[in-house]
CSV table of C-alpha atoms in Angstrom, one decimal:
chain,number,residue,atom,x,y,z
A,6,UNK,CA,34.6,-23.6,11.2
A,7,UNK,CA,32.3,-24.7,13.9
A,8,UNK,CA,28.3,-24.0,14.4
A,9,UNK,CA,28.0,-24.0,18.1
A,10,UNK,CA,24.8,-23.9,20.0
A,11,UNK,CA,23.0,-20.6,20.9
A,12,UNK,CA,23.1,-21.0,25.1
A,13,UNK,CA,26.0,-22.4,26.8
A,14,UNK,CA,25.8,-26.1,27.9
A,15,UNK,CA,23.1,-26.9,24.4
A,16,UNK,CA,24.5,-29.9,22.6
A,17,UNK,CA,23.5,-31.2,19.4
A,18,UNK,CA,20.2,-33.3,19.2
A,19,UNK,CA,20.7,-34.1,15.8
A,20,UNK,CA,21.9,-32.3,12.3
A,21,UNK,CA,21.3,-32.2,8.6
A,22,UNK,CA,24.4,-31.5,7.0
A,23,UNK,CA,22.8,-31.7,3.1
A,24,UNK,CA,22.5,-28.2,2.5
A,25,UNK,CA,25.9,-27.4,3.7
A,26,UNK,CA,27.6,-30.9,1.5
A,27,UNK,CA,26.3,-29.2,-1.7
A,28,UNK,CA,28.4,-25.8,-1.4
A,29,UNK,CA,31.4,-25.7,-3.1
A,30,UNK,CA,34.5,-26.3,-1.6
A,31,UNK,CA,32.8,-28.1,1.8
A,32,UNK,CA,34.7,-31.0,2.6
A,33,UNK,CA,33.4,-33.2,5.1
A,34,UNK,CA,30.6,-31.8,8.1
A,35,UNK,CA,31.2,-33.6,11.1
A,36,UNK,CA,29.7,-33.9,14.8
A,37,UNK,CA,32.5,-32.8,17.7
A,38,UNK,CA,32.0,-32.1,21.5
A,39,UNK,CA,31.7,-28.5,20.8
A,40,UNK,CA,28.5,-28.9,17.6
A,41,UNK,CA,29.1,-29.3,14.5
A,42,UNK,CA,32.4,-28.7,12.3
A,43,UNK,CA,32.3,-27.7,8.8
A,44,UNK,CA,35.8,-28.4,6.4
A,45,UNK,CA,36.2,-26.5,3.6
A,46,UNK,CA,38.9,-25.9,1.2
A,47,UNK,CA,38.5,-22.4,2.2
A,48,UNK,CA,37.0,-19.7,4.7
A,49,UNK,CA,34.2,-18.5,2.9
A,50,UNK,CA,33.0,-21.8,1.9
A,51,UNK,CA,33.2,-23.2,5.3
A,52,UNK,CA,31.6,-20.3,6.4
A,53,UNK,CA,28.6,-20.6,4.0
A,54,UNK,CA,28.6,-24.5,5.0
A,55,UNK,CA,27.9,-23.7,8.5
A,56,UNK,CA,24.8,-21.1,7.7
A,57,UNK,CA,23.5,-24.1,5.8
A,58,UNK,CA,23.3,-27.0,8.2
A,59,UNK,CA,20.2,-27.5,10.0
A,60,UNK,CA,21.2,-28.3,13.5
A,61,UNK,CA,18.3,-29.3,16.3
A,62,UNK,CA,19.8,-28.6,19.9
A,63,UNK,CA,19.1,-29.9,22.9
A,64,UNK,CA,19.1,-27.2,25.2
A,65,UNK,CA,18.0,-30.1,28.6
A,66,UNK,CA,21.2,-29.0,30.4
A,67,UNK,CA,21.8,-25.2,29.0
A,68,UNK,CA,22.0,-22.2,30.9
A,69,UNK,CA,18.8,-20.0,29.8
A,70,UNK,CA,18.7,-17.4,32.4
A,71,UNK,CA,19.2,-13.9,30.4
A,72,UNK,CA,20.8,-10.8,31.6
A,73,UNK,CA,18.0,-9.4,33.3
A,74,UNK,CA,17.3,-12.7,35.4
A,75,UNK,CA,21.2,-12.7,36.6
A,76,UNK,CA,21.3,-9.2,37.3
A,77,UNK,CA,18.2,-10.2,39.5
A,78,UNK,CA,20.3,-12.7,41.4
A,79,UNK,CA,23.1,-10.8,41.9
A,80,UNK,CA,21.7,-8.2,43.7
A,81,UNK,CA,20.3,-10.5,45.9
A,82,UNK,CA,23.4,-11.7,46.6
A,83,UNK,CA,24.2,-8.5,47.8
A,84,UNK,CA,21.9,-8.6,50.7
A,85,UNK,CA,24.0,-11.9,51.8
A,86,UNK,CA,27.4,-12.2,54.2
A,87,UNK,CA,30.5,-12.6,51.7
A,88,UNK,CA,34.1,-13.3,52.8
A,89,UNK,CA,36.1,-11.1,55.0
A,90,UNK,CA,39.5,-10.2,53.5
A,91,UNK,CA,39.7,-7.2,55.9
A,92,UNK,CA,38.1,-5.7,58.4
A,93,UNK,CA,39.1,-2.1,60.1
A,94,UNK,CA,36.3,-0.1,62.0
A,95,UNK,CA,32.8,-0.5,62.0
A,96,UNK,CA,31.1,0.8,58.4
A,97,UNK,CA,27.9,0.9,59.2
A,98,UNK,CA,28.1,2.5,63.1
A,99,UNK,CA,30.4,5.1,60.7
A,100,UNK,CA,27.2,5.3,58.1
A,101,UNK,CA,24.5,5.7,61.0
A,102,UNK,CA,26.7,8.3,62.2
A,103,UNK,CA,27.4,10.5,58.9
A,104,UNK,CA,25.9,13.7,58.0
A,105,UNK,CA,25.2,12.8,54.6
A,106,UNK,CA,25.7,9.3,53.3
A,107,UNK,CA,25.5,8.9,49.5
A,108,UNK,CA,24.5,5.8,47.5
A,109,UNK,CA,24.9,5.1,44.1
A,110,UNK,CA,24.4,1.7,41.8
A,111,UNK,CA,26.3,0.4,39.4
A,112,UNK,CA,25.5,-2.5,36.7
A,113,UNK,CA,27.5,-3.7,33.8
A,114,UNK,CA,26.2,-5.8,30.9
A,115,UNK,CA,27.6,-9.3,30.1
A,116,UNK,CA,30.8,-8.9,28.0
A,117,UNK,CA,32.1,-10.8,25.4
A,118,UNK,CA,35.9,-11.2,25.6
A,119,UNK,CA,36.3,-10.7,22.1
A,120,UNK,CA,39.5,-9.4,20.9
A,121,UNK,CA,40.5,-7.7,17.2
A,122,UNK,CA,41.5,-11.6,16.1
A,123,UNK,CA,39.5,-14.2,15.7
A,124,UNK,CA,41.2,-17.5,17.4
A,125,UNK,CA,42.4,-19.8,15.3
A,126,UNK,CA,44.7,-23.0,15.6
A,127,UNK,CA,46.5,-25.1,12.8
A,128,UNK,CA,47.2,-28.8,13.3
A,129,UNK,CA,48.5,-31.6,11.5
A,130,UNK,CA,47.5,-34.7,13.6
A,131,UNK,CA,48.9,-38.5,11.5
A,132,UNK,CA,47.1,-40.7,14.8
A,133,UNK,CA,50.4,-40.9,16.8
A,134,UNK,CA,51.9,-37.5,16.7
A,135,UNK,CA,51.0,-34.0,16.0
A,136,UNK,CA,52.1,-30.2,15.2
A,137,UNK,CA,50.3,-27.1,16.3
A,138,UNK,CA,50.7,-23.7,15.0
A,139,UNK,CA,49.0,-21.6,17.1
A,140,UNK,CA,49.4,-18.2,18.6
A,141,UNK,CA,49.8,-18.7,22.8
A,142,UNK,CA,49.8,-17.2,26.0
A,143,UNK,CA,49.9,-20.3,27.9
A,144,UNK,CA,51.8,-22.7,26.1
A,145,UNK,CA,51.8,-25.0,28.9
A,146,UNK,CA,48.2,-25.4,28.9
A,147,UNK,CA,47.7,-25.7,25.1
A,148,UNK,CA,50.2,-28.1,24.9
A,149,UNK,CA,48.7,-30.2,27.7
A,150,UNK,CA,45.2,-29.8,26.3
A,151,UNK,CA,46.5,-31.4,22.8
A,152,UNK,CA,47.5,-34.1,24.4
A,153,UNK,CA,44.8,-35.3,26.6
A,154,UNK,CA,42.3,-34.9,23.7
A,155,UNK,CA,44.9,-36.7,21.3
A,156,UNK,CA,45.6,-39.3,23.9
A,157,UNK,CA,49.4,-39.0,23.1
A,158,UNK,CA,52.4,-38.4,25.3
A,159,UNK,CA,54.5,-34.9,25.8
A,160,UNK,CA,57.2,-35.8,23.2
A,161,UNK,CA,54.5,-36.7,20.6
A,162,UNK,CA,53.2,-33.1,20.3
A,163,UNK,CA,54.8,-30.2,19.0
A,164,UNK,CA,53.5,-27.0,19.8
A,165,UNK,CA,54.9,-23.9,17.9
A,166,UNK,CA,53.7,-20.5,18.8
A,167,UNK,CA,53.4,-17.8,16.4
A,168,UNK,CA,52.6,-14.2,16.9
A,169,UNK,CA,49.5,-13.4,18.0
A,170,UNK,CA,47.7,-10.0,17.3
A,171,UNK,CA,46.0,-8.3,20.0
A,172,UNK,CA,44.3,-11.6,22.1
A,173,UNK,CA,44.7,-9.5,25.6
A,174,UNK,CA,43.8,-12.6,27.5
A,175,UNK,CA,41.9,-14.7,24.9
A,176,UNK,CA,44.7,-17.0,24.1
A,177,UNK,CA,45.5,-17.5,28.2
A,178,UNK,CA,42.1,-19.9,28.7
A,179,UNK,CA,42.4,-22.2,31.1
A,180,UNK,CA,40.5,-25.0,28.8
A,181,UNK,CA,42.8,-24.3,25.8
A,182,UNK,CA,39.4,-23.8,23.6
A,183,UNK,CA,40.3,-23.1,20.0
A,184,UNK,CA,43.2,-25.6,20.5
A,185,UNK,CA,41.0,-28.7,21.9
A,186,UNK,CA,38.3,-27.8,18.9
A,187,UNK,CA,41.0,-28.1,16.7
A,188,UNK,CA,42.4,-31.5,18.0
A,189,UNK,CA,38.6,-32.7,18.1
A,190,UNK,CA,38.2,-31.5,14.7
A,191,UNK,CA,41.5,-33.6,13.6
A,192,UNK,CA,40.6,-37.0,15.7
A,193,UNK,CA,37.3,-36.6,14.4
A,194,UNK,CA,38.7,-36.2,10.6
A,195,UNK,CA,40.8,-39.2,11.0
A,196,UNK,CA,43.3,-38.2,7.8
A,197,UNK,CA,46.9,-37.0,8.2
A,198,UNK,CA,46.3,-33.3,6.6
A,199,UNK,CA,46.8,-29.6,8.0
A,200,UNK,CA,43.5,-28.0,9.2
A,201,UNK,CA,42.7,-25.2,10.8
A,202,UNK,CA,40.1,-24.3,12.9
A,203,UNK,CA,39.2,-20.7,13.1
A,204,UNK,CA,36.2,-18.7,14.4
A,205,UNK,CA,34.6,-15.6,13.0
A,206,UNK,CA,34.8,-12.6,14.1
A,207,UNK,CA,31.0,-12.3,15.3
C-alpha cells in the first residue's frame, strides 16, 4: 500500500519508516513518485505499516484552496463570457421582457470517484519484461503507461485483464494510476517477485 500526501501536488520532504520496519510481516518501505510504499507479506500488515511511518510533506507546490474558496471562484467565473456552442434568440431581451423570471442556485460538493472496489494491480516485473493482472477499461492506456514507467518496449509487457467489480469509470483514467504506482513500486523494489499494489477503501 501507499501513504500518499494529504493535498494534491504535496511530495515527500522526508520519512521515518522505523515504526512501520518493526510490524510484522512489512517487508521493505520505500520512497516512489506517488509517497511512500509499504510491502508487506499481507494487507493488514501493510496497512498497519503505512499508519506507522512518520512522513514530513512538502506541501511548496500543493493545491490548498478548500471547497469553500473554489466554490468562491467559480461563481465568479460565472459573471465572465464562456464559449458559445449555440446561440438562438436573445436570452436576456427574452428575460427583461418576461412576466415572472425565476432564479434558483445550485452547488455540489467535491466528489470522490470512489467506486465499491478498491483499485488494485498485480505485477511481476524481472528488469526486462513484465506481467500485469489488472482489471481494465482502457487497456490501451494501461498497457502504454507500464511501459513508459518500465522503460520497455510493447512486446515486453503483458497486460492481462481480469474482471473488474463495479469501477464505473475508475479503471478508464487517462494516467493509468493504480497501474503506474504499481510499476513504480516494482522498479523501485528491484527483485523479480509478484506484488500488488492496492488502495483502501477510504
Amino acid at each position: 500500500v501507499i501513504a500518499r500526501p494529504p493535498q494534491f501536488g504535496a511530495t515527500v520532504k522526508s520519512f521515518d519508516a522505523s515504526g512501520a520496519e518493526k510490524i510484522k510481516g512489512v517487508v521493505k518501505v520505500l520512497q516512489v513518485p506517488q509517497g511512500v510504499a509499504v510491502l508487506a507479506s499481507n494487507t493488514w500488515a501493510a496497512m498497519k505499516g503505512r499508519d506507522a511511518l512518520k512522513i514530513l510533506w512538502d506541501d511548496s507546490n500543493a493545491e490548498k484552496r478548500d471547497t469553500a474558496a473554489l466554490l468562491a471562484e467559480y461563481k465568479q467565473l460565472l459573471d465572465k463570457p464562456g464559449a458559445t456552442a449555440r446561440k438562438d434568440g436573445d436570452v436576456e431581451a427574452a428575460f427583461k421582457s418576461a412576466a415572472k423570471v425565476i432564479e434558483s442556485d445550485f452547488e455540489f460538493p467535491y466528489l470522490a470517484h470512489a467506486p465499491m472496489e478498491p483499485m488494485d494491480c498485480v505485477i511481476r516485473y524481472d528488469g526486462k519484461s513484465a506481467e500485469i493482472w489488472t482489471g481494465s477499461q482502457l487497456q490501451t492506456v494501461d498497457h502504454g503507461a507500464a511501459c513508459r514507467v518500465l522503460g520497455l518496449k510493447p512486446e515486453a509487457v503483458q497486460l492481462h485483464t481480469v474482471w473488474v467489480g463495479g469501477s464505473f469509470g475508475r479503471r478508464a483514467i487517462a494516467d493509468a494510476h493504480y497501474v503506474v504506482e504499481a510499476c513504480d513500486i516494482a522498479r523501485s523494489y528491484g527483485k523479480p517477485v509478484p506484488i500488488k499494489v492496492i488502495w483502501t477503501r477510504e
